[in-house]
Coordinates of C-alpha atoms (C1' of nucleotides) in Angstrom, one line a residue:
Chain A
M1 CA -54.0 9.8 -37.9
F2 CA -51.7 7.2 -38.7
E3 CA -54.5 4.2 -38.5
H4 CA -56.7 5.9 -40.8
N5 CA -54.5 7.4 -43.3
S6 CA -53.9 4.8 -46.4
R7 CA -51.0 7.0 -47.7
H8 CA -48.5 6.4 -45.2
N9 CA -45.8 4.3 -46.3
N10 CA -45.0 0.8 -45.5
N11 CA -41.4 0.8 -44.3
D12 CA -40.9 0.6 -40.5
E13 CA -37.8 2.4 -40.6
T14 CA -36.3 2.2 -37.4
V15 CA -34.1 4.6 -35.5
L16 CA -32.0 3.2 -32.9
P17 CA -31.8 4.5 -29.3
I18 CA -29.0 7.0 -28.9
P19 CA -26.2 6.0 -28.6
S20 CA -26.8 4.6 -32.3
N21 CA -24.8 2.2 -34.1
N22 CA -24.4 0.0 -37.0
E23 CA -26.1 -3.1 -36.2
T24 CA -28.4 -4.7 -38.4
S25 CA -30.2 -6.3 -35.2
Y26 CA -29.9 -5.5 -31.7
F27 CA -28.5 -9.3 -31.4
D28 CA -24.9 -9.0 -32.2
E29 CA -24.4 -12.5 -30.8
S30 CA -25.2 -15.1 -33.1
W31 CA -27.1 -18.1 -31.6
T32 CA -26.0 -21.8 -32.2
E33 CA -28.5 -24.4 -32.9
D34 CA -28.0 -25.1 -29.2
D35 CA -28.7 -21.7 -28.0
L36 CA -31.9 -22.0 -29.9
K37 CA -33.0 -25.2 -28.4
Q38 CA -32.2 -23.8 -25.0
I39 CA -34.5 -20.9 -25.4
I40 CA -37.2 -23.2 -26.7
R41 CA -37.1 -25.7 -23.8
K42 CA -37.3 -22.8 -21.4
M43 CA -40.6 -22.1 -22.8
N44 CA -41.9 -25.7 -21.8
L45 CA -42.2 -26.3 -25.5
K46 CA -40.9 -29.3 -27.6
V47 CA -37.9 -28.7 -30.0
T48 CA -39.0 -29.1 -33.6
P49 CA -37.5 -27.7 -36.6
Q50 CA -40.0 -25.6 -37.5
R51 CA -39.7 -23.6 -33.9
I52 CA -35.7 -23.5 -34.7
L53 CA -36.3 -22.3 -38.1
I54 CA -38.5 -19.7 -36.9
L55 CA -36.7 -18.6 -34.0
Q56 CA -33.6 -18.3 -36.1
T57 CA -35.4 -16.2 -38.8
L58 CA -36.6 -14.1 -36.3
H59 CA -33.2 -13.7 -34.6
E60 CA -31.4 -13.1 -37.8
G61 CA -34.1 -10.7 -39.7
R62 CA -35.0 -7.1 -38.8
V63 CA -37.1 -6.1 -35.7
H64 CA -40.6 -5.3 -36.1
I65 CA -41.8 -8.1 -38.1
T66 CA -45.4 -9.2 -38.6
A67 CA -46.6 -12.8 -38.5
Q68 CA -47.3 -12.7 -41.9
E69 CA -43.8 -11.4 -43.3
L70 CA -41.9 -13.8 -41.0
Y71 CA -44.0 -16.7 -42.1
E72 CA -43.0 -15.7 -45.7
K73 CA -39.4 -15.5 -45.0
V74 CA -39.4 -19.0 -43.1
Q75 CA -41.4 -20.5 -46.1
K76 CA -38.7 -19.8 -48.5
I77 CA -36.2 -21.8 -46.3
N78 CA -38.8 -24.4 -45.9
S79 CA -41.9 -24.7 -47.0
D80 CA -43.0 -27.4 -44.7
V81 CA -43.8 -24.7 -42.2
G82 CA -47.4 -23.5 -41.8
F83 CA -48.7 -20.3 -41.3
A84 CA -50.4 -21.5 -38.0
T85 CA -47.1 -22.8 -36.4
V86 CA -45.5 -19.5 -37.1
Y87 CA -48.5 -17.6 -35.5
R88 CA -49.3 -20.0 -32.7
F89 CA -45.2 -19.9 -31.7
L90 CA -44.9 -16.4 -31.9
K91 CA -47.9 -16.0 -29.7
G92 CA -46.4 -18.7 -27.4
M93 CA -43.0 -16.7 -27.2
A94 CA -45.0 -13.5 -26.4
E95 CA -46.6 -15.1 -23.5
S96 CA -43.3 -16.3 -22.1
R97 CA -42.1 -12.4 -23.0
V98 CA -39.4 -14.1 -25.4
V99 CA -40.9 -11.7 -28.1
T100 CA -42.6 -8.6 -27.3
E101 CA -46.1 -8.1 -29.2
L102 CA -46.3 -4.3 -30.7
R103 CA -49.8 -3.2 -31.4
M104 CA -49.4 0.3 -32.9
G105 CA -52.8 2.0 -34.0
S106 CA -54.8 -0.8 -36.0
M107 CA -52.2 -2.1 -38.2
P108 CA -51.2 -5.5 -38.0
T109 CA -49.3 -6.8 -34.6
R110 CA -45.5 -6.5 -35.0
Y111 CA -43.2 -8.7 -32.8
E112 CA -39.5 -8.3 -31.9
L113 CA -37.4 -10.3 -29.6
T114 CA -37.4 -8.9 -26.4
P115 CA -34.4 -6.7 -26.2
K116 CA -32.2 -7.0 -23.1
K117 CA -32.4 -3.2 -22.5
H118 CA -36.1 -2.6 -22.2
H119 CA -37.3 0.5 -24.7
D120 CA -40.4 2.1 -25.8
H121 CA -41.3 3.5 -29.1
M122 CA -42.2 6.6 -30.8
T123 CA -44.0 7.0 -33.9
C124 CA -44.5 9.3 -36.6
T125 CA -48.3 9.5 -37.8
A126 CA -47.0 11.1 -41.2
C127 CA -44.7 8.6 -42.3
G128 CA -44.8 5.6 -40.1
K129 CA -41.0 6.0 -38.8
I130 CA -40.7 4.5 -35.5
V131 CA -37.8 5.8 -33.0
E132 CA -37.1 3.6 -30.0
F133 CA -36.1 5.3 -27.0
Q134 CA -35.0 4.6 -22.9
N135 CA -36.1 6.4 -20.3
K136 CA -35.4 5.3 -16.9
N137 CA -37.2 8.3 -15.2
I138 CA -40.4 7.1 -16.9
E139 CA -39.9 3.8 -15.9
D140 CA -39.4 4.8 -12.0
H141 CA -42.5 6.9 -11.9
Q142 CA -44.8 4.0 -13.5
E143 CA -43.6 1.7 -10.6
K144 CA -44.5 4.7 -8.1
V145 CA -48.1 4.8 -9.6
A146 CA -48.4 1.1 -9.4
K147 CA -47.1 0.9 -5.6
Q148 CA -49.7 3.8 -5.0
Y149 CA -52.7 1.4 -6.3
G150 CA -51.1 -1.6 -4.8
F151 CA -50.4 -3.2 -8.3
K152 CA -47.5 -5.6 -9.0
L153 CA -46.7 -4.5 -12.5
T154 CA -45.4 -7.2 -15.1
H155 CA -45.0 -5.2 -17.9
H156 CA -46.4 -2.2 -19.9
V157 CA -47.0 -0.5 -23.1
L158 CA -45.8 3.2 -24.0
E159 CA -46.0 4.4 -27.5
L160 CA -45.5 8.2 -28.2
Y161 CA -47.1 9.5 -31.6
G162 CA -46.4 12.7 -33.0
I163 CA -44.7 14.3 -36.0
C164 CA -41.2 13.7 -36.8
T165 CA -38.6 16.4 -37.7
S166 CA -38.4 15.9 -41.7
C167 CA -42.0 15.5 -41.8
Q168 CA -42.4 18.8 -39.7
M169 CA -40.5 20.4 -42.5
K170 CA -42.6 18.7 -45.4
K171 CA -45.8 20.5 -44.1
Chain B
M1 CA -51.5 -13.3 -20.4
F2 CA -54.5 -11.3 -20.1
E3 CA -55.3 -11.6 -23.8
H4 CA -54.9 -15.1 -23.9
N5 CA -56.7 -16.0 -20.5
S6 CA -60.3 -16.9 -21.3
R7 CA -61.2 -17.0 -17.8
H8 CA -61.0 -13.4 -16.8
N9 CA -63.8 -11.8 -16.1
N10 CA -65.8 -9.6 -18.8
N11 CA -66.7 -6.7 -16.6
D12 CA -64.4 -3.5 -17.0
E13 CA -64.8 -2.5 -13.5
T14 CA -63.3 1.0 -13.3
V15 CA -61.6 2.6 -10.4
L16 CA -61.4 6.1 -10.5
P17 CA -58.4 8.2 -9.9
I18 CA -57.8 9.2 -6.4
P19 CA -59.5 11.2 -5.2
S20 CA -62.5 9.1 -6.0
N21 CA -66.2 9.9 -5.9
N22 CA -69.3 8.7 -6.5
E23 CA -70.1 9.7 -10.0
T24 CA -71.1 7.5 -12.9
S25 CA -69.3 9.2 -15.2
Y26 CA -66.7 11.6 -15.4
F27 CA -68.9 14.1 -17.1
D28 CA -71.1 15.2 -14.2
E29 CA -72.3 18.0 -16.3
S30 CA -75.2 17.3 -18.2
W31 CA -75.2 18.0 -22.2
T32 CA -78.1 19.6 -23.9
E33 CA -79.1 19.0 -27.2
D34 CA -77.4 22.1 -28.4
D35 CA -74.4 21.1 -26.6
L36 CA -74.4 17.9 -28.7
K37 CA -75.0 19.6 -31.8
Q38 CA -72.0 22.0 -31.1
I39 CA -69.9 19.3 -30.6
I40 CA -70.6 17.5 -33.5
R41 CA -70.4 20.6 -35.7
K42 CA -66.8 21.1 -34.5
M43 CA -66.0 18.1 -36.1
N44 CA -66.8 19.3 -39.2
L45 CA -69.4 16.8 -39.4
K46 CA -73.3 17.6 -40.2
V47 CA -75.7 17.1 -37.2
T48 CA -78.1 14.0 -37.9
P49 CA -80.5 12.3 -35.3
Q50 CA -78.3 9.5 -35.3
R51 CA -75.1 11.2 -34.3
I52 CA -77.0 13.0 -31.7
L53 CA -78.2 10.2 -30.1
I54 CA -74.8 8.0 -30.3
L55 CA -72.8 10.7 -28.6
Q56 CA -75.5 11.6 -25.9
T57 CA -75.6 7.7 -25.3
L58 CA -72.0 7.7 -24.9
H59 CA -72.0 10.6 -22.7
E60 CA -74.3 9.0 -20.2
G61 CA -73.4 5.5 -20.5
R62 CA -70.4 4.0 -18.5
V63 CA -66.9 4.7 -19.7
H64 CA -64.8 2.1 -21.8
I65 CA -67.6 1.1 -24.2
T66 CA -67.0 -1.0 -27.3
A67 CA -68.5 0.0 -30.7
Q68 CA -70.9 -3.1 -30.5
E69 CA -72.1 -2.4 -27.1
L70 CA -72.7 0.9 -27.7
Y71 CA -74.6 0.3 -30.7
E72 CA -76.7 -2.2 -29.0
K73 CA -77.6 0.5 -26.5
V74 CA -78.3 3.1 -29.4
Q75 CA -80.5 0.4 -30.8
K76 CA -83.0 -0.1 -27.9
I77 CA -83.6 3.3 -28.0
N78 CA -83.9 3.7 -32.0
S79 CA -83.8 1.1 -34.3
D80 CA -83.2 3.5 -37.2
V81 CA -79.3 3.5 -36.3
G82 CA -77.2 1.0 -38.1
F83 CA -73.6 -0.3 -36.9
A84 CA -71.9 1.2 -39.5
T85 CA -73.1 4.4 -38.7
V86 CA -72.1 3.9 -35.0
Y87 CA -68.8 2.3 -36.0
R88 CA -68.1 5.4 -38.4
F89 CA -68.6 8.1 -36.0
L90 CA -66.9 6.2 -33.3
K91 CA -63.9 6.5 -35.8
G92 CA -64.8 10.2 -36.8
M93 CA -64.5 11.1 -33.1
A94 CA -61.4 9.3 -32.5
E95 CA -59.9 11.3 -35.2
S96 CA -61.1 14.3 -33.9
R97 CA -60.0 13.3 -30.4
V98 CA -63.4 13.7 -29.1
V99 CA -63.3 10.2 -28.0
T100 CA -60.1 8.2 -27.3
E101 CA -59.7 4.5 -28.2
L102 CA -58.2 2.1 -26.0
R103 CA -56.7 -1.2 -27.3
M104 CA -55.8 -3.3 -24.4
G105 CA -54.2 -6.6 -25.4
S106 CA -56.2 -8.0 -28.2
M107 CA -59.9 -7.4 -27.1
P108 CA -62.2 -5.4 -28.9
T109 CA -61.2 -1.3 -29.0
R110 CA -63.1 0.6 -26.3
Y111 CA -64.0 4.2 -26.6
E112 CA -64.3 6.7 -24.1
L113 CA -65.0 10.5 -24.2
T114 CA -61.8 12.1 -24.1
P115 CA -61.7 13.5 -20.7
K116 CA -60.7 16.9 -19.6
K117 CA -58.0 15.7 -17.5
H118 CA -55.6 13.4 -19.4
H119 CA -55.0 10.2 -17.6
D120 CA -53.6 6.5 -18.5
H121 CA -54.8 3.1 -17.6
M122 CA -53.4 0.5 -15.5
T123 CA -54.9 -3.0 -16.4
C124 CA -55.1 -6.2 -14.0
T125 CA -54.2 -9.0 -16.2
A126 CA -56.1 -11.7 -13.7
C127 CA -59.4 -10.0 -13.3
G128 CA -59.5 -7.4 -16.1
K129 CA -60.0 -4.2 -13.7
I130 CA -58.7 -1.1 -14.8
V131 CA -57.5 1.8 -12.8
E132 CA -57.1 5.3 -14.4
F133 CA -54.2 7.5 -13.1
Q134 CA -52.8 10.5 -13.7
N135 CA -48.9 11.5 -13.2
K136 CA -47.8 14.6 -14.7
N137 CA -44.2 13.4 -14.2
I138 CA -44.4 11.0 -16.7
E139 CA -46.2 13.3 -19.2
D140 CA -43.1 15.9 -18.5
H141 CA -40.3 12.9 -19.4
Q142 CA -42.4 12.0 -22.6
E143 CA -41.9 15.8 -23.7
K144 CA -38.4 15.6 -22.9
V145 CA -37.8 12.5 -25.1
A146 CA -39.8 14.1 -28.0
K147 CA -37.8 17.1 -28.1
Q148 CA -34.4 15.1 -27.7
Y149 CA -35.7 13.4 -30.9
G150 CA -37.3 16.4 -32.6
F151 CA -40.6 15.3 -32.5
K152 CA -43.6 17.2 -32.0
L153 CA -45.9 14.7 -29.9
T154 CA -49.7 14.7 -30.7
H155 CA -50.7 12.2 -28.2
H156 CA -49.6 8.6 -26.6
V157 CA -50.5 5.6 -25.1
L158 CA -49.6 4.1 -22.1
E159 CA -50.8 1.3 -20.4
L160 CA -49.4 -0.5 -17.2
Y161 CA -50.3 -3.9 -16.8
G162 CA -50.2 -6.0 -13.6
I163 CA -51.8 -7.8 -11.0
C164 CA -54.1 -5.9 -8.5
T165 CA -53.9 -5.9 -4.6
S166 CA -57.0 -8.2 -4.4
C167 CA -55.8 -10.8 -7.1
Q168 CA -52.3 -11.0 -5.5
M169 CA -53.9 -12.1 -2.2
K170 CA -56.0 -14.6 -4.0
K171 CA -53.0 -16.4 -5.7
Chain C
dT1 C1' -38.0 -49.1 -29.5
dT2 C1' -42.7 -48.0 -27.9
dC3 C1' -45.9 -44.9 -26.2
dT4 C1' -48.5 -40.8 -25.3
dA5 C1' -49.0 -36.3 -25.6
dA6 C1' -47.6 -32.4 -28.2
dT7 C1' -47.3 -30.5 -32.4
dT8 C1' -48.3 -29.6 -37.0
dG9 C1' -50.5 -27.7 -41.6
dA10 C1' -54.4 -27.0 -44.1
dA11 C1' -58.7 -25.1 -44.1
dA12 C1' -62.3 -23.5 -41.8
dA13 C1' -64.2 -20.4 -38.4
dT14 C1' -64.1 -16.3 -36.0
dG15 C1' -64.4 -11.4 -35.2
dA16 C1' -63.6 -6.8 -35.5
dT17 C1' -63.4 -3.6 -38.8
dT18 C1' -64.0 -1.5 -43.4
dC19 C1' -66.0 -0.9 -47.5
dT20 C1' -69.9 -0.5 -51.1
dC21 C1' -73.9 1.5 -53.0
dA22 C1' -78.6 2.5 -53.7
dT23 C1' -81.1 5.7 -50.9
dT24 C1' -82.0 9.4 -47.7
dA25 C1' -81.4 13.9 -45.3
dC26 C1' -78.9 17.9 -43.9
dT27 C1' -78.1 22.8 -45.3
dA28 C1' -76.4 26.4 -47.7
dG29 C1' -78.2 29.5 -50.8
dT30 C1' -81.9 31.1 -52.6
Chain D
dA1 C1' -89.9 27.4 -47.3
dC2 C1' -87.5 25.3 -51.5
dT3 C1' -84.2 23.0 -53.9
dA4 C1' -79.7 21.4 -55.6
dG5 C1' -75.9 19.6 -54.2
dT6 C1' -73.3 17.0 -51.1
dA7 C1' -73.0 14.4 -46.9
dA8 C1' -74.7 10.6 -44.3
dT9 C1' -76.9 6.4 -44.0
dG10 C1' -78.1 1.2 -43.3
dA11 C1' -77.4 -3.4 -44.9
dG12 C1' -74.9 -6.4 -46.3
dA13 C1' -70.6 -8.0 -48.4
dA14 C1' -66.2 -7.6 -48.1
dT15 C1' -61.5 -7.7 -45.9
dC16 C1' -58.3 -8.9 -42.7
dA17 C1' -55.7 -10.6 -38.9
dT18 C1' -56.4 -14.1 -35.8
dT19 C1' -57.8 -18.4 -34.0
dT20 C1' -59.5 -22.7 -34.0
dT21 C1' -60.5 -27.6 -35.7
dC22 C1' -58.8 -32.0 -36.7
dA23 C1' -56.6 -35.9 -38.7
dA24 C1' -52.0 -36.9 -39.3
dT25 C1' -47.3 -36.8 -37.5
dT26 C1' -43.3 -36.3 -34.2
dA27 C1' -40.6 -35.3 -30.2
dG28 C1' -38.8 -37.4 -26.0
dA29 C1' -39.7 -39.9 -21.7
dA30 C1' -39.7 -44.4 -20.3

DNA sequence: TTCTAATTGAAAATGATTCTCATTACTAGT
DNA sequence: ACTAGTAATGAGAATCATTTTCAATTAGAA
């Protein structure tokens, strides 16, 4: 299995949902400093230079980043940011659903800015490649199940695991 | 969120899928020592008294147990079993899909003997209650998605999070 | 500007998981 | 049943992500 295989590669190559495009990030729009401040205020948090920098770096960087990776990136820009701050802020943003936590297997938690279009993940357990996909049918059925048991859904985690095309051919 | 709420209860009350019944465990059949040995051999592991005891205890006990809890239970019966053994064996069984790992939020991993009828979990983020459900439609759509991207699926994780009926009324 | 509570960074604490290694115990082959 | 070869074991140490602590600093309301 993925989580027990120390030989898998470490990149988290991401295949964008069909239709794919050439964007580096989902967020083609750029965020001004005011945008960033707005987002922080909406979380009922005070605006600090650290938080602005962290959020900005998260937005500009690639998706699926770990707290450690984000910390290192931010460090290079301004060493007046501690790991605890990055970590705490990520947690806070996760609570406010500004970012989404991805826990795949037993690897360190990765974060992504919550995309406007919800998607789920399919991971190749051989090479670690992550494919993102959307499927309204699945969502609909989830709601049905929730209703059946009287639950009011807040969110969900759907992760498919398997072997991707190229790994199937290799082996 | 669940994982940040230190006030949620710690029991993992489980609601069986409709139609429910009065069984303590999914496994009404009892396992003889030979059954246990067979299962261990099928995993290409040697039969040892520790593994027999661990598997037996897992089978008799409630579902959704942590490595620590299982270790404590097994300890009471035979103190010649170390935590490492329990832990390693659980990992091994997870790899062979004899048990399934449940990672809900950031709480310690829980294990359950992989039920013959696959099911997923819906968790109340207020009280921690776990409902198990089956839904063939969702599974079918998952396969469709996988085929679309050329993946051969091995397994998946689907966890719904929300507020259960009684917690909705409380608040 | 002043005050207060929120935020911060560094380091230590925690907690789960994983590894190490000397010892013991399976089991296949006799 | 005996034995060699290998797998498994337990205790504890190591690792790693995550979380907390706390004294110093800072944001932002009044």
